Coordinates of N, CA and C in Angstrom, one line a residue:
X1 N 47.8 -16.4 -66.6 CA 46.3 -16.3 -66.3 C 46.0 -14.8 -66.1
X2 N 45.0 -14.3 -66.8 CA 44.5 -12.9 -66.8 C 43.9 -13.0 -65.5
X3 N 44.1 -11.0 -65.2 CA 43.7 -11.2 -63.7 C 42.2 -11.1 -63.7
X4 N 41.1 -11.0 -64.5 CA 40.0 -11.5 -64.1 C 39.8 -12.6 -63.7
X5 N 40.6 -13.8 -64.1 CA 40.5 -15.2 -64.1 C 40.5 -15.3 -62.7
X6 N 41.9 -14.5 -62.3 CA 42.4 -14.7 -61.0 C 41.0 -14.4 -60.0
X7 N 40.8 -13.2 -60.2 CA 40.1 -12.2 -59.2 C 38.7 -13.2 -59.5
X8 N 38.2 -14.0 -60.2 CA 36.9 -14.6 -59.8 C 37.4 -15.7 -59.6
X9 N 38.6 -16.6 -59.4 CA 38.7 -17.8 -58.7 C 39.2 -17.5 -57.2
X10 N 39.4 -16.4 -57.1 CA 39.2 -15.5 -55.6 C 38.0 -15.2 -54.9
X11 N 37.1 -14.7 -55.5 CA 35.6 -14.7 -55.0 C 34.8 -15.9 -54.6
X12 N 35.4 -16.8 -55.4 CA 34.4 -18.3 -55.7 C 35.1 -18.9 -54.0
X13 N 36.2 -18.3 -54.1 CA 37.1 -18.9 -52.6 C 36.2 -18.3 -51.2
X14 N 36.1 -16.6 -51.6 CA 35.8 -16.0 -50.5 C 34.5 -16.4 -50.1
X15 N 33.8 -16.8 -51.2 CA 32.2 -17.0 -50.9 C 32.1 -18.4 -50.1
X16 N 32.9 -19.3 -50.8 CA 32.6 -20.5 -50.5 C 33.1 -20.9 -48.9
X17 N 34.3 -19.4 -48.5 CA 34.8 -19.9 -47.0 C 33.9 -18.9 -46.2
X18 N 33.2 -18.1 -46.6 CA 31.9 -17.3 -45.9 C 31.2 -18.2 -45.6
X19 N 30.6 -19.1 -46.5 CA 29.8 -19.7 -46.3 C 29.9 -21.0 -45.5
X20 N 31.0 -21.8 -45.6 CA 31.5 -22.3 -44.2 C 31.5 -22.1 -42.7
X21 N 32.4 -20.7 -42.9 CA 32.2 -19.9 -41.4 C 30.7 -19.7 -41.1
X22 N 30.0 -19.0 -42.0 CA 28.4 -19.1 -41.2 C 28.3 -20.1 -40.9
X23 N 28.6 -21.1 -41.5 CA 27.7 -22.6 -41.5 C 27.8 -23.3 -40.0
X24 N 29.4 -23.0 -39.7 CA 29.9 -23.5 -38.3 C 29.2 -22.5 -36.8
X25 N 29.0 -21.4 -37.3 CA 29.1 -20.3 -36.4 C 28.0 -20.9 -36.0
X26 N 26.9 -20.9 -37.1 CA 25.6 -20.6 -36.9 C 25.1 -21.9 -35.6
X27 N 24.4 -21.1 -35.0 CA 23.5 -22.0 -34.1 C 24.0 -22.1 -32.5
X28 N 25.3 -21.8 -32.7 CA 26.5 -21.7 -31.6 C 26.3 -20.3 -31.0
X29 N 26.2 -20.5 -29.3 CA 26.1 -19.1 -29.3 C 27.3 -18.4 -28.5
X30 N 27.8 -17.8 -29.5 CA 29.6 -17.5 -29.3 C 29.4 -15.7 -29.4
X31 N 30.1 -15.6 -28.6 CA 30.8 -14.1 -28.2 C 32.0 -14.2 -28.3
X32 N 32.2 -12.8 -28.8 CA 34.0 -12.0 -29.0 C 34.1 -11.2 -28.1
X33 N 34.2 -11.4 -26.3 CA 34.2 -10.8 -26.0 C 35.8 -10.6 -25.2
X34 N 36.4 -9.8 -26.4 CA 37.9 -9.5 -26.2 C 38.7 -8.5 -25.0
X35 N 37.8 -7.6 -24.6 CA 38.2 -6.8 -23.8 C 37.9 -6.6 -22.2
X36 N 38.5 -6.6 -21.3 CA 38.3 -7.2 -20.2 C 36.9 -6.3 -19.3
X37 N 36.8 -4.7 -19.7 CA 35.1 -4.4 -19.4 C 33.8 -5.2 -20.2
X38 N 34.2 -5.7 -21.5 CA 33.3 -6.9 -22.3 C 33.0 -8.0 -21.4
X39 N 34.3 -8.8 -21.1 CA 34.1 -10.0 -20.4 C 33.8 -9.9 -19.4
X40 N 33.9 -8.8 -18.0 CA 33.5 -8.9 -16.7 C 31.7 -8.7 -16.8
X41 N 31.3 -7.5 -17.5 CA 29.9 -7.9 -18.0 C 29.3 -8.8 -18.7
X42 N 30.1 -9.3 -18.9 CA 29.1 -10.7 -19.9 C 29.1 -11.9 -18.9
X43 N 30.0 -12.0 -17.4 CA 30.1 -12.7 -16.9 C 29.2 -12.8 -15.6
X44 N 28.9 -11.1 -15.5 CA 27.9 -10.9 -14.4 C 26.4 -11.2 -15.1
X45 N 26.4 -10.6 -16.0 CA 25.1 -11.0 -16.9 C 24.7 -12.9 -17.3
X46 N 25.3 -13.7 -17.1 CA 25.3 -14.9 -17.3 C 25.2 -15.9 -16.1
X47 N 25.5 -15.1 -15.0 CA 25.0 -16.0 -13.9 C 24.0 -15.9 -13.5
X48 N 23.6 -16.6 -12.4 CA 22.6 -16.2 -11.8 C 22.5 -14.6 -10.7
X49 N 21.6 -13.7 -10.8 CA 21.7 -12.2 -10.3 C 21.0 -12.5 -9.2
X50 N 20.8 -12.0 -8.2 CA 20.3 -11.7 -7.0 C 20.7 -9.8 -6.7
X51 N 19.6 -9.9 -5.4 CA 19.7 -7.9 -5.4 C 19.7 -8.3 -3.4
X52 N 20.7 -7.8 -3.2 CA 20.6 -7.7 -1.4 C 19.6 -6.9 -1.2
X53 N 20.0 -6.6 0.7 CA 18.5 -5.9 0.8 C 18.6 -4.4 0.8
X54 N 19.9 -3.5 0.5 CA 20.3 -2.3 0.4 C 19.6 -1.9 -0.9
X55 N 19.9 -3.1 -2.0 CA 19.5 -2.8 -3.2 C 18.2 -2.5 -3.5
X56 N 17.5 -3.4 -2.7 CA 16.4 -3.7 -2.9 C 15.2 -2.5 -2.1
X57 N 16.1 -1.5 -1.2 CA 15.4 -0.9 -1.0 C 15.8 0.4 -1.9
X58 N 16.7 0.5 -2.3 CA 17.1 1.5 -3.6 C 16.2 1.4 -4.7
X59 N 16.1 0.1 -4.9 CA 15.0 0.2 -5.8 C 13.7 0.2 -5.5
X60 N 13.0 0.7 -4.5 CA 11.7 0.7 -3.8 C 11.6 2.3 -4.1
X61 N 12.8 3.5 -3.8 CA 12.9 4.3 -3.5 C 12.2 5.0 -5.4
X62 N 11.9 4.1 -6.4 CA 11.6 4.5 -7.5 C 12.4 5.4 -8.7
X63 N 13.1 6.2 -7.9 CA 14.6 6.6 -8.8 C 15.2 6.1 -9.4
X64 N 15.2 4.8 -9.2 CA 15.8 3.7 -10.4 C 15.0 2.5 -10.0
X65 N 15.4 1.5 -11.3 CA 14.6 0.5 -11.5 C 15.4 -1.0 -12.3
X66 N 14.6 -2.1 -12.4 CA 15.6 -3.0 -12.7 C 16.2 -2.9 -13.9
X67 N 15.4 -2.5 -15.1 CA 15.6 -1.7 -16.2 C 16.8 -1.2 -16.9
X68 N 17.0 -0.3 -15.4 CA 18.2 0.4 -15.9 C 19.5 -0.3 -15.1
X69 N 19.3 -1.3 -14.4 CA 20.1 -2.4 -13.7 C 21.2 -2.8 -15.1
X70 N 20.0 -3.7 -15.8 CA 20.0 -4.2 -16.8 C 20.6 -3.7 -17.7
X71 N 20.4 -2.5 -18.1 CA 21.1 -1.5 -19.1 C 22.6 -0.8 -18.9
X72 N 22.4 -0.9 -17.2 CA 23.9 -0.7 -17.1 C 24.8 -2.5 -16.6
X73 N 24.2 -3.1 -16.6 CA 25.1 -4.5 -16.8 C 25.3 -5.3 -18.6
X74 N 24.8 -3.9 -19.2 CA 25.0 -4.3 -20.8 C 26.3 -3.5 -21.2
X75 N 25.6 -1.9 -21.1 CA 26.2 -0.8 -21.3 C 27.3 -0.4 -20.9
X76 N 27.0 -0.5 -19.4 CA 28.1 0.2 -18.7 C 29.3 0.2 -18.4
X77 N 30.3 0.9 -18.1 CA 31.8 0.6 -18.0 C 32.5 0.5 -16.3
X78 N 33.0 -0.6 -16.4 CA 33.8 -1.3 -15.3 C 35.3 -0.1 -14.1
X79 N 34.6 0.4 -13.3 CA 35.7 1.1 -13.2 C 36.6 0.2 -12.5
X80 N 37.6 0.0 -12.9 CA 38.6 -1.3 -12.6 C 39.9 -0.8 -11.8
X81 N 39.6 0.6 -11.0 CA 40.6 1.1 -10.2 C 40.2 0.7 -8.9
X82 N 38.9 0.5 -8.9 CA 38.0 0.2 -7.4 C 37.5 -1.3 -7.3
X83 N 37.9 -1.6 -8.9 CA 37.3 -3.2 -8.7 C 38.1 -4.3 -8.6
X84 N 37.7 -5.8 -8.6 CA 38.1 -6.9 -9.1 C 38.9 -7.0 -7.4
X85 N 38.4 -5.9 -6.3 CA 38.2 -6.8 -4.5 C 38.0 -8.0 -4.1
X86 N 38.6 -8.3 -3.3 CA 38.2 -9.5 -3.1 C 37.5 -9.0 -1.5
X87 N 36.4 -9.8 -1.8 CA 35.4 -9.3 -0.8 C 33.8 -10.5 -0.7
X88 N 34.2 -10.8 0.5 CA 33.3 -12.3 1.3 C 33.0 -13.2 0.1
X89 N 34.3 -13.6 -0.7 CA 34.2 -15.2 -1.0 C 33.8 -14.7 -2.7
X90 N 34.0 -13.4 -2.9 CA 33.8 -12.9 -4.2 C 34.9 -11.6 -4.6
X91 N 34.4 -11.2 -5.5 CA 35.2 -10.1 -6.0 C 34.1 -9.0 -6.0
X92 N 34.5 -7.8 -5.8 CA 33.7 -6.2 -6.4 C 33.9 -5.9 -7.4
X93 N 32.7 -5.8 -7.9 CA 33.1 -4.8 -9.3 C 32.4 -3.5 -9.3
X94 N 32.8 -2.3 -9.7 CA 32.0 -1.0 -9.0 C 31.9 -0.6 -10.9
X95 N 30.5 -0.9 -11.3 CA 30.2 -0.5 -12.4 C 29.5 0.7 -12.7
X96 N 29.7 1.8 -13.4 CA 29.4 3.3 -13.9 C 28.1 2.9 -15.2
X97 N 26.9 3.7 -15.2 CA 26.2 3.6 -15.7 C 25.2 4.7 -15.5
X98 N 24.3 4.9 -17.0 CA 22.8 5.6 -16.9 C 21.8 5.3 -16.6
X99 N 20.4 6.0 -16.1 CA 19.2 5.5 -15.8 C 18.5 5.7 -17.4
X100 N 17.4 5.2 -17.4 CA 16.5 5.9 -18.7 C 16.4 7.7 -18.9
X101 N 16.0 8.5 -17.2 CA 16.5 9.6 -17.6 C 17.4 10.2 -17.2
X102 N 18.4 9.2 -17.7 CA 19.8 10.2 -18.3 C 20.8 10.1 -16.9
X103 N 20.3 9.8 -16.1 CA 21.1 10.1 -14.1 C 22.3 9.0 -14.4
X104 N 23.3 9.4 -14.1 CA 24.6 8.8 -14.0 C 24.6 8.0 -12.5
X105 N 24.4 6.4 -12.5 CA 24.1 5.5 -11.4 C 25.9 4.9 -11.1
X106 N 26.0 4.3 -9.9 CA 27.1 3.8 -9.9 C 26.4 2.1 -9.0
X107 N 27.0 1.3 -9.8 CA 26.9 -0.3 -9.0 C 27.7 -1.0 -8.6
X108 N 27.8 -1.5 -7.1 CA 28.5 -2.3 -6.8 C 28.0 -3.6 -6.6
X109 N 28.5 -4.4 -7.2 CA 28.1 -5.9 -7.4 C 29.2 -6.9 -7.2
X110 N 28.9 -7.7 -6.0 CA 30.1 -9.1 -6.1 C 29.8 -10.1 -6.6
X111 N 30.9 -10.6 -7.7 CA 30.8 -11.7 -8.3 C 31.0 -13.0 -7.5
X112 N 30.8 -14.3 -7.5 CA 30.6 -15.3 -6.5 C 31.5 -16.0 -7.8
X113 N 31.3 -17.4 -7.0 CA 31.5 -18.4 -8.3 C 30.4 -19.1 -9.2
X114 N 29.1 -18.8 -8.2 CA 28.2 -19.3 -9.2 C 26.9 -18.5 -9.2
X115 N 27.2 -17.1 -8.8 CA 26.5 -16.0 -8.7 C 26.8 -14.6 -8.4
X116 N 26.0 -14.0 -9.1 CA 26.3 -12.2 -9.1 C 25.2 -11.7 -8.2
X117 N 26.0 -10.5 -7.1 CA 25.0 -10.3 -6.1 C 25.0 -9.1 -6.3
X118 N 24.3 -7.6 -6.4 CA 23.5 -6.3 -6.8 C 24.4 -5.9 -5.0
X119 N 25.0 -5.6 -4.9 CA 24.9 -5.2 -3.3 C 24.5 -3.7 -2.6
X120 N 24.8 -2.6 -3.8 CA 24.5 -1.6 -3.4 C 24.1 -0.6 -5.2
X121 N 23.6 0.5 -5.0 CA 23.1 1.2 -6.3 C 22.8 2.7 -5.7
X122 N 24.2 3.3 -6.2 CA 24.1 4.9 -5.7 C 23.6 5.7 -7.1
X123 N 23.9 7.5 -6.5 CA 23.6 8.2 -8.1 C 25.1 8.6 -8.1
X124 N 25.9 8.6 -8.7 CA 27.1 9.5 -8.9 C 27.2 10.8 -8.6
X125 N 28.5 11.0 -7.8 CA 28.4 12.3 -7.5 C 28.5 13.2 -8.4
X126 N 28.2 14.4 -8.8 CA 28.5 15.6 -10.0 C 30.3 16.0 -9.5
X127 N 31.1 16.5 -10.9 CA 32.5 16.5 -10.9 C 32.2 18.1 -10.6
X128 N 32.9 18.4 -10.0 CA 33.3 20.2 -9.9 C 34.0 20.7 -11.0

């Protein structure tokens, strides 16, 4: 068999198992979330959120906002030297994040079992 032959009864394969795979994927709403700062945020983001009242006056204070909450529970990276505490019936997770301008935030948030709680929202200290 000439390798054209080959090489388009190979394509006819690839297309036809592309098109499978969409076919199954599609409509399903599935994440690859393979790495364990992926999955801790995708897990705080999927419960239910609540903001204590530390938070809540942090965020009064107008320097930050829910916004950038949000952006750093998408964005942001898990510092996992300080986290995964166990602390009142949950775990800590102390997440590193930006504001819109630019201010390097830090969050501490415990995960529950059937909810994520905002507990505190500093600015990062500057490194010497």
């Amino acid at each position: 068999m000439k390798f054209v032959h080959r090489f388009a009864y190979y394509l006819i394969g690839l297309i036809m198992g592309c098109f499978f795979v969409a076919l199954v994927f599609s409509g399903k709403d599935t994440r690859c979330n393979y790495f364990p700062n992926a999955r801790v945020l995708n897990t705080l983001r999927t419960k239910p959120f609540q903001y204590s009242d530390k938070a809540i006056q942090t965020l009064n204070e107008k320097w930050v906002d829910t916004a950038d909450v949000k952006n750093t529970l998408q964005f942001g990276d898990v510092d996992f030297d300080q986290s995964n505490v166990p602390m009142k019936n949950g775990k800590l997770y102390v997440i590193e994040g930006k504001t819109v301008k630019n201010q390097e935030i830090i969050l501490k948030v415990i995960n529950y079992e059937n909810k994520a709680v905002l507990e505190e929202i500093t600015k990062k200290p500057l490194d010497k």
